[in-house]
Amino acid sequence: MKTLFLIDGNALIHRAYHAIQPMFASSGLQTNAVYGFTSMMLNILEMEHPDYIAIAFDHKGKTFRHESMDTYKATRKKMEDPLREQIEYVHRIADSFNIPKFVIPGYEADDTLVTIAKRVANPDLKVVIVTGDMDILQVVEGNIFVHTLHKGYREHAVYNSQAVFEKYGIEPKQVPDYKGLAGDSSDNLK
């Protein structure tokens, strides 16, 4: 069976930035997010040997969710300058891997990844979404799996339908209902 890995670039960037102590280039640019992103991408390629791979990043600016709910993510802290300054370099690294990259205005990376996963899903293709966003567990089914980041990629959790049920006591398709009832403080959803 062939395998497609779909990478949430923003999840890797944030995980790296917050998990790795600040590192600096000789120019003074902080580089921990760039270094961590690169390390995780190399780990994925080395450990998984995917047949196909793509990466998605959030588009800078508002999404369709902001249009329907003006308080969406309103409680999140503004991105720190040292992280913002590294984004361009992370994109350059992603480009240097020669991996298809998706940045779609009005959509977040996870929206793009779910759309791709659903469109290509078939019995002959295993689709793995790599992210830190647990909302995406709603898409797990059949040959669609989610790998969530812990201490980089070397230690990650693998979610199939059974793993989602064991962790939350619900089926993946019930994740939106759960979030609707429980709310989500990270997205400022009551």
PDB file of N, CA, C and O in Angstrom, residues 87-137:
ATOM      1  N   ILE A  87       9.554  32.588   9.960  1.00  0.00           N
ATOM      2  CA  ILE A  87       8.572  31.972   9.053  1.00  0.00           C
ATOM      3  C   ILE A  87       9.083  31.933   7.618  1.00  0.00           C
ATOM      4  O   ILE A  87       9.000  30.907   6.936  1.00  0.00           O
ATOM      5  N   GLU A  88       9.607  33.041   7.136  1.00  0.00           N
ATOM      6  CA  GLU A  88      10.134  33.099   5.757  1.00  0.00           C
ATOM      7  C   GLU A  88      11.193  32.018   5.528  1.00  0.00           C
ATOM      8  O   GLU A  88      11.216  31.362   4.483  1.00  0.00           O
ATOM      9  N   TYR A  89      12.054  31.814   6.510  1.00  0.00           N
ATOM     10  CA  TYR A  89      13.134  30.836   6.370  1.00  0.00           C
ATOM     11  C   TYR A  89      12.601  29.408   6.415  1.00  0.00           C
ATOM     12  O   TYR A  89      13.108  28.538   5.712  1.00  0.00           O
ATOM     13  N   VAL A  90      11.571  29.189   7.205  1.00  0.00           N
ATOM     14  CA  VAL A  90      10.937  27.863   7.228  1.00  0.00           C
ATOM     15  C   VAL A  90      10.336  27.559   5.856  1.00  0.00           C
ATOM     16  O   VAL A  90      10.481  26.453   5.337  1.00  0.00           O
ATOM     17  N   HIS A  91       9.704  28.541   5.251  1.00  0.00           N
ATOM     18  CA  HIS A  91       9.140  28.344   3.909  1.00  0.00           C
ATOM     19  C   HIS A  91      10.251  28.040   2.897  1.00  0.00           C
ATOM     20  O   HIS A  91      10.069  27.198   2.014  1.00  0.00           O
ATOM     21  N   ARG A  92      11.379  28.702   3.032  1.00  0.00           N
ATOM     22  CA  ARG A  92      12.509  28.418   2.138  1.00  0.00           C
ATOM     23  C   ARG A  92      12.996  26.984   2.324  1.00  0.00           C
ATOM     24  O   ARG A  92      13.317  26.298   1.344  1.00  0.00           O
ATOM     25  N   ILE A  93      13.063  26.527   3.567  1.00  0.00           N
ATOM     26  CA  ILE A  93      13.467  25.143   3.843  1.00  0.00           C
ATOM     27  C   ILE A  93      12.463  24.186   3.216  1.00  0.00           C
ATOM     28  O   ILE A  93      12.839  23.209   2.559  1.00  0.00           O
ATOM     29  N   ALA A  94      11.169  24.463   3.424  1.00  0.00           N
ATOM     30  CA  ALA A  94      10.130  23.597   2.837  1.00  0.00           C
ATOM     31  C   ALA A  94      10.294  23.532   1.319  1.00  0.00           C
ATOM     32  O   ALA A  94      10.207  22.455   0.720  1.00  0.00           O
ATOM     33  N   ASP A  95      10.548  24.679   0.698  1.00  0.00           N
ATOM     34  CA  ASP A  95      10.754  24.706  -0.754  1.00  0.00           C
ATOM     35  C   ASP A  95      11.989  23.899  -1.153  1.00  0.00           C
ATOM     36  O   ASP A  95      11.992  23.221  -2.184  1.00  0.00           O
ATOM     37  N   SER A  96      13.033  23.960  -0.334  1.00  0.00           N
ATOM     38  CA  SER A  96      14.258  23.236  -0.675  1.00  0.00           C
ATOM     39  C   SER A  96      14.073  21.720  -0.608  1.00  0.00           C
ATOM     40  O   SER A  96      14.808  20.982  -1.249  1.00  0.00           O
ATOM     41  N   PHE A  97      13.096  21.256   0.154  1.00  0.00           N
ATOM     42  CA  PHE A  97      12.787  19.827   0.178  1.00  0.00           C
ATOM     43  C   PHE A  97      12.088  19.398  -1.116  1.00  0.00           C
ATOM     44  O   PHE A  97      11.906  18.213  -1.357  1.00  0.00           O
ATOM     45  N   ASN A  98      11.667  20.377  -1.914  1.00  0.00           N
ATOM     46  CA  ASN A  98      10.952  20.115  -3.163  1.00  0.00           C
ATOM     47  C   ASN A  98       9.664  19.325  -2.906  1.00  0.00           C
ATOM     48  O   ASN A  98       9.316  18.418  -3.656  1.00  0.00           O
ATOM     49  N   ILE A  99       8.996  19.688  -1.831  1.00  0.00           N
ATOM     50  CA  ILE A  99       7.727  19.061  -1.455  1.00  0.00           C
ATOM     51  C   ILE A  99       6.614  20.019  -1.845  1.00  0.00           C
ATOM     52  O   ILE A  99       6.709  21.223  -1.570  1.00  0.00           O
ATOM     53  N   PRO A 100       5.548  19.515  -2.468  1.00  0.00           N
ATOM     54  CA  PRO A 100       4.426  20.413  -2.793  1.00  0.00           C
ATOM     55  C   PRO A 100       3.945  21.142  -1.539  1.00  0.00           C
ATOM     56  O   PRO A 100       3.761  20.535  -0.487  1.00  0.00           O
ATOM     57  N   LYS A 101       3.759  22.440  -1.676  1.00  0.00           N
ATOM     58  CA  LYS A 101       3.386  23.296  -0.554  1.00  0.00           C
ATOM     59  C   LYS A 101       2.085  24.006  -0.884  1.00  0.00           C
ATOM     60  O   LYS A 101       1.923  24.529  -1.980  1.00  0.00           O
ATOM     61  N   PHE A 102       1.174  24.010   0.096  1.00  0.00           N
ATOM     62  CA  PHE A 102      -0.125  24.656  -0.077  1.00  0.00           C
ATOM     63  C   PHE A 102      -0.293  25.766   0.952  1.00  0.00           C
ATOM     64  O   PHE A 102      -0.146  25.530   2.146  1.00  0.00           O
ATOM     65  N   VAL A 103      -0.589  26.969   0.474  1.00  0.00           N
ATOM     66  CA  VAL A 103      -0.922  28.110   1.310  1.00  0.00           C
ATOM     67  C   VAL A 103      -2.114  28.765   0.619  1.00  0.00           C
ATOM     68  O   VAL A 103      -1.955  29.407  -0.418  1.00  0.00           O
ATOM     69  N   ILE A 104      -3.303  28.577   1.182  1.00  0.00           N
ATOM     70  CA  ILE A 104      -4.521  28.995   0.494  1.00  0.00           C
ATOM     71  C   ILE A 104      -5.204  30.131   1.253  1.00  0.00           C
ATOM     72  O   ILE A 104      -5.538  29.967   2.430  1.00  0.00           O
ATOM     73  N   PRO A 105      -5.379  31.288   0.612  1.00  0.00           N
ATOM     74  CA  PRO A 105      -6.023  32.425   1.282  1.00  0.00           C
ATOM     75  C   PRO A 105      -7.385  32.039   1.850  1.00  0.00           C
ATOM     76  O   PRO A 105      -8.184  31.355   1.194  1.00  0.00           O
ATOM     77  N   GLY A 106      -7.624  32.462   3.089  1.00  0.00           N
ATOM     78  CA  GLY A 106      -8.906  32.224   3.737  1.00  0.00           C
ATOM     79  C   GLY A 106      -9.009  30.891   4.459  1.00  0.00           C
ATOM     80  O   GLY A 106     -10.040  30.599   5.067  1.00  0.00           O
ATOM     81  N   TYR A 107      -7.948  30.092   4.394  1.00  0.00           N
ATOM     82  CA  TYR A 107      -7.993  28.758   5.008  1.00  0.00           C
ATOM     83  C   TYR A 107      -6.758  28.518   5.854  1.00  0.00           C
ATOM     84  O   TYR A 107      -5.670  29.013   5.566  1.00  0.00           O
ATOM     85  N   GLU A 108      -6.948  27.703   6.898  1.00  0.00           N
ATOM     86  CA  GLU A 108      -5.827  27.284   7.722  1.00  0.00           C
ATOM     87  C   GLU A 108      -5.233  26.005   7.138  1.00  0.00           C
ATOM     88  O   GLU A 108      -5.882  25.300   6.350  1.00  0.00           O
ATOM     89  N   ALA A 109      -4.022  25.688   7.544  1.00  0.00           N
ATOM     90  CA  ALA A 109      -3.337  24.498   7.036  1.00  0.00           C
ATOM     91  C   ALA A 109      -4.163  23.240   7.260  1.00  0.00           C
ATOM     92  O   ALA A 109      -4.271  22.398   6.360  1.00  0.00           O
ATOM     93  N   ASP A 110      -4.782  23.099   8.436  1.00  0.00           N
ATOM     94  CA  ASP A 110      -5.533  21.873   8.707  1.00  0.00           C
ATOM     95  C   ASP A 110      -6.748  21.735   7.797  1.00  0.00           C
ATOM     96  O   ASP A 110      -7.120  20.629   7.411  1.00  0.00           O
ATOM     97  N   ASP A 111      -7.371  22.855   7.398  1.00  0.00           N
ATOM     98  CA  ASP A 111      -8.479  22.793   6.435  1.00  0.00           C
ATOM     99  C   ASP A 111      -7.991  22.204   5.117  1.00  0.00           C
ATOM    100  O   ASP A 111      -8.645  21.355   4.506  1.00  0.00           O
ATOM    101  N   THR A 112      -6.845  22.664   4.687  1.00  0.00           N
ATOM    102  CA  THR A 112      -6.261  22.193   3.432  1.00  0.00           C
ATOM    103  C   THR A 112      -5.917  20.712   3.517  1.00  0.00           C
ATOM    104  O   THR A 112      -6.223  19.933   2.601  1.00  0.00           O
ATOM    105  N   LEU A 113      -5.305  20.304   4.628  1.00  0.00           N
ATOM    106  CA  LEU A 113      -4.908  18.906   4.792  1.00  0.00           C
ATOM    107  C   LEU A 113      -6.106  17.969   4.812  1.00  0.00           C
ATOM    108  O   LEU A 113      -6.078  16.902   4.194  1.00  0.00           O
ATOM    109  N   VAL A 114      -7.157  18.363   5.505  1.00  0.00           N
ATOM    110  CA  VAL A 114      -8.367  17.529   5.554  1.00  0.00           C
ATOM    111  C   VAL A 114      -8.993  17.423   4.168  1.00  0.00           C
ATOM    112  O   VAL A 114      -9.427  16.340   3.762  1.00  0.00           O
ATOM    113  N   THR A 115      -9.035  18.522   3.446  1.00  0.00           N
ATOM    114  CA  THR A 115      -9.605  18.497   2.093  1.00  0.00           C
ATOM    115  C   THR A 115      -8.818  17.536   1.202  1.00  0.00           C
ATOM    116  O   THR A 115      -9.410  16.710   0.498  1.00  0.00           O
ATOM    117  N   ILE A 116      -7.507  17.621   1.241  1.00  0.00           N
ATOM    118  CA  ILE A 116      -6.684  16.709   0.438  1.00  0.00           C
ATOM    119  C   ILE A 116      -6.918  15.272   0.868  1.00  0.00           C
ATOM    120  O   ILE A 116      -7.133  14.385   0.033  1.00  0.00           O
ATOM    121  N   ALA A 117      -6.890  15.017   2.180  1.00  0.00           N
ATOM    122  CA  ALA A 117      -7.068  13.651   2.697  1.00  0.00           C
ATOM    123  C   ALA A 117      -8.387  13.048   2.230  1.00  0.00           C
ATOM    124  O   ALA A 117      -8.426  11.900   1.770  1.00  0.00           O
ATOM    125  N   LYS A 118      -9.453  13.809   2.342  1.00  0.00           N
ATOM    126  CA  LYS A 118     -10.776  13.306   1.956  1.00  0.00           C
ATOM    127  C   LYS A 118     -10.874  13.067   0.447  1.00  0.00           C
ATOM    128  O   LYS A 118     -11.520  12.125   0.001  1.00  0.00           O
ATOM    129  N   ARG A 119     -10.239  13.923  -0.330  1.00  0.00           N
ATOM    130  CA  ARG A 119     -10.329  13.791  -1.788  1.00  0.00           C
ATOM    131  C   ARG A 119      -9.521  12.615  -2.334  1.00  0.00           C
ATOM    132  O   ARG A 119      -9.890  12.037  -3.349  1.00  0.00           O
ATOM    133  N   VAL A 120      -8.416  12.287  -1.681  1.00  0.00           N
ATOM    134  CA  VAL A 120      -7.566  11.218  -2.226  1.00  0.00           C
ATOM    135  C   VAL A 120      -7.782   9.870  -1.535  1.00  0.00           C
ATOM    136  O   VAL A 120      -7.231   8.861  -1.985  1.00  0.00           O
ATOM    137  N   ALA A 121      -8.557   9.852  -0.453  1.00  0.00           N
ATOM    138  CA  ALA A 121      -8.749   8.615   0.313  1.00  0.00           C
ATOM    139  C   ALA A 121      -9.293   7.496  -0.572  1.00  0.00           C
ATOM    140  O   ALA A 121     -10.241   7.698  -1.326  1.00  0.00           O
ATOM    141  N   ASN A 122      -8.643   6.341  -0.491  1.00  0.00           N
ATOM    142  CA  ASN A 122      -9.112   5.157  -1.201  1.00  0.00           C
ATOM    143  C   ASN A 122      -8.462   3.934  -0.547  1.00  0.00           C
ATOM    144  O   ASN A 122      -7.488   4.070   0.196  1.00  0.00           O
ATOM    145  N   PRO A 123      -8.977   2.742  -0.820  1.00  0.00           N
ATOM    146  CA  PRO A 123      -8.471   1.539  -0.147  1.00  0.00           C
ATOM    147  C   PRO A 123      -7.003   1.213  -0.433  1.00  0.00           C
ATOM    148  O   PRO A 123      -6.387   0.453   0.314  1.00  0.00           O
ATOM    149  N   ASP A 124      -6.438   1.797  -1.486  1.00  0.00           N
ATOM    150  CA  ASP A 124      -5.057   1.493  -1.849  1.00  0.00           C
ATOM    151  C   ASP A 124      -4.057   2.535  -1.376  1.00  0.00           C
ATOM    152  O   ASP A 124      -2.881   2.474  -1.724  1.00  0.00           O
ATOM    153  N   LEU A 125      -4.514   3.521  -0.587  1.00  0.00           N
ATOM    154  CA  LEU A 125      -3.642   4.601  -0.148  1.00  0.00           C
ATOM    155  C   LEU A 125      -3.836   4.860   1.340  1.00  0.00           C
ATOM    156  O   LEU A 125      -4.949   5.108   1.794  1.00  0.00           O
ATOM    157  N   LYS A 126      -2.745   4.803   2.080  1.00  0.00           N
ATOM    158  CA  LYS A 126      -2.760   5.171   3.493  1.00  0.00           C
ATOM    159  C   LYS A 126      -2.416   6.651   3.562  1.00  0.00           C
ATOM    160  O   LYS A 126      -1.383   7.080   3.048  1.00  0.00           O
ATOM    161  N   VAL A 127      -3.288   7.440   4.200  1.00  0.00           N
ATOM    162  CA  VAL A 127      -3.077   8.872   4.344  1.00  0.00           C
ATOM    163  C   VAL A 127      -2.778   9.164   5.811  1.00  0.00           C
ATOM    164  O   VAL A 127      -3.529   8.767   6.697  1.00  0.00           O
ATOM    165  N   VAL A 128      -1.667   9.852   6.060  1.00  0.00           N
ATOM    166  CA  VAL A 128      -1.253  10.199   7.418  1.00  0.00           C
ATOM    167  C   VAL A 128      -1.122  11.715   7.499  1.00  0.00           C
ATOM    168  O   VAL A 128      -0.350  12.313   6.753  1.00  0.00           O
ATOM    169  N   ILE A 129      -1.884  12.316   8.419  1.00  0.00           N
ATOM    170  CA  ILE A 129      -1.795  13.752   8.663  1.00  0.00           C
ATOM    171  C   ILE A 129      -0.930  13.947   9.901  1.00  0.00           C
ATOM    172  O   ILE A 129      -1.203  13.377  10.953  1.00  0.00           O
ATOM    173  N   VAL A 130       0.122  14.749   9.778  1.00  0.00           N
ATOM    174  CA  VAL A 130       1.014  15.044  10.890  1.00  0.00           C
ATOM    175  C   VAL A 130       0.699  16.448  11.383  1.00  0.00           C
ATOM    176  O   VAL A 130       0.813  17.415  10.631  1.00  0.00           O
ATOM    177  N   THR A 131       0.272  16.548  12.650  1.00  0.00           N
ATOM    178  CA  THR A 131      -0.160  17.821  13.203  1.00  0.00           C
ATOM    179  C   THR A 131      -0.055  17.810  14.714  1.00  0.00           C
ATOM    180  O   THR A 131       0.208  16.771  15.309  1.00  0.00           O
ATOM    181  N   GLY A 132      -0.317  18.937  15.304  1.00  0.00           N
ATOM    182  CA  GLY A 132      -0.439  19.027  16.750  1.00  0.00           C
ATOM    183  C   GLY A 132      -1.864  19.401  17.124  1.00  0.00           C
ATOM    184  O   GLY A 132      -2.212  19.508  18.290  1.00  0.00           O
ATOM    185  N   ASP A 133      -2.713  19.614  16.126  1.00  0.00           N
ATOM    186  CA  ASP A 133      -4.087  20.065  16.305  1.00  0.00           C
ATOM    187  C   ASP A 133      -5.013  18.872  16.480  1.00  0.00           C
ATOM    188  O   ASP A 133      -5.259  18.120  15.534  1.00  0.00           O
ATOM    189  N   MET A 134      -5.533  18.699  17.687  1.00  0.00           N
ATOM    190  CA  MET A 134      -6.376  17.543  17.984  1.00  0.00           C
ATOM    191  C   MET A 134      -7.753  17.635  17.326  1.00  0.00           C
ATOM    192  O   MET A 134      -8.441  16.628  17.212  1.00  0.00           O
ATOM    193  N   ASP A 135      -8.170  18.817  16.876  1.00  0.00           N
ATOM    194  CA  ASP A 135      -9.449  18.944  16.169  1.00  0.00           C
ATOM    195  C   ASP A 135      -9.487  18.052  14.934  1.00  0.00           C
ATOM    196  O   ASP A 135     -10.542  17.583  14.527  1.00  0.00           O
ATOM    197  N   ILE A 136      -8.348  17.823  14.361  1.00  0.00           N
ATOM    198  CA  ILE A 136      -8.263  17.095  13.103  1.00  0.00           C
ATOM    199  C   ILE A 136      -8.581  15.605  13.270  1.00  0.00           C
ATOM    200  O   ILE A 136      -8.793  14.896  12.291  1.00  0.00           O
ATOM    201  N   LEU A 137      -8.676  15.145  14.506  1.00  0.00           N
ATOM    202  CA  LEU A 137      -9.017  13.732  14.744  1.00  0.00           C
ATOM    203  C   LEU A 137     -10.376  13.369  14.163  1.00  0.00           C
ATOM    204  O   LEU A 137     -10.657  12.195  13.922  1.00  0.00           O
TER     205      LEU A 137
END
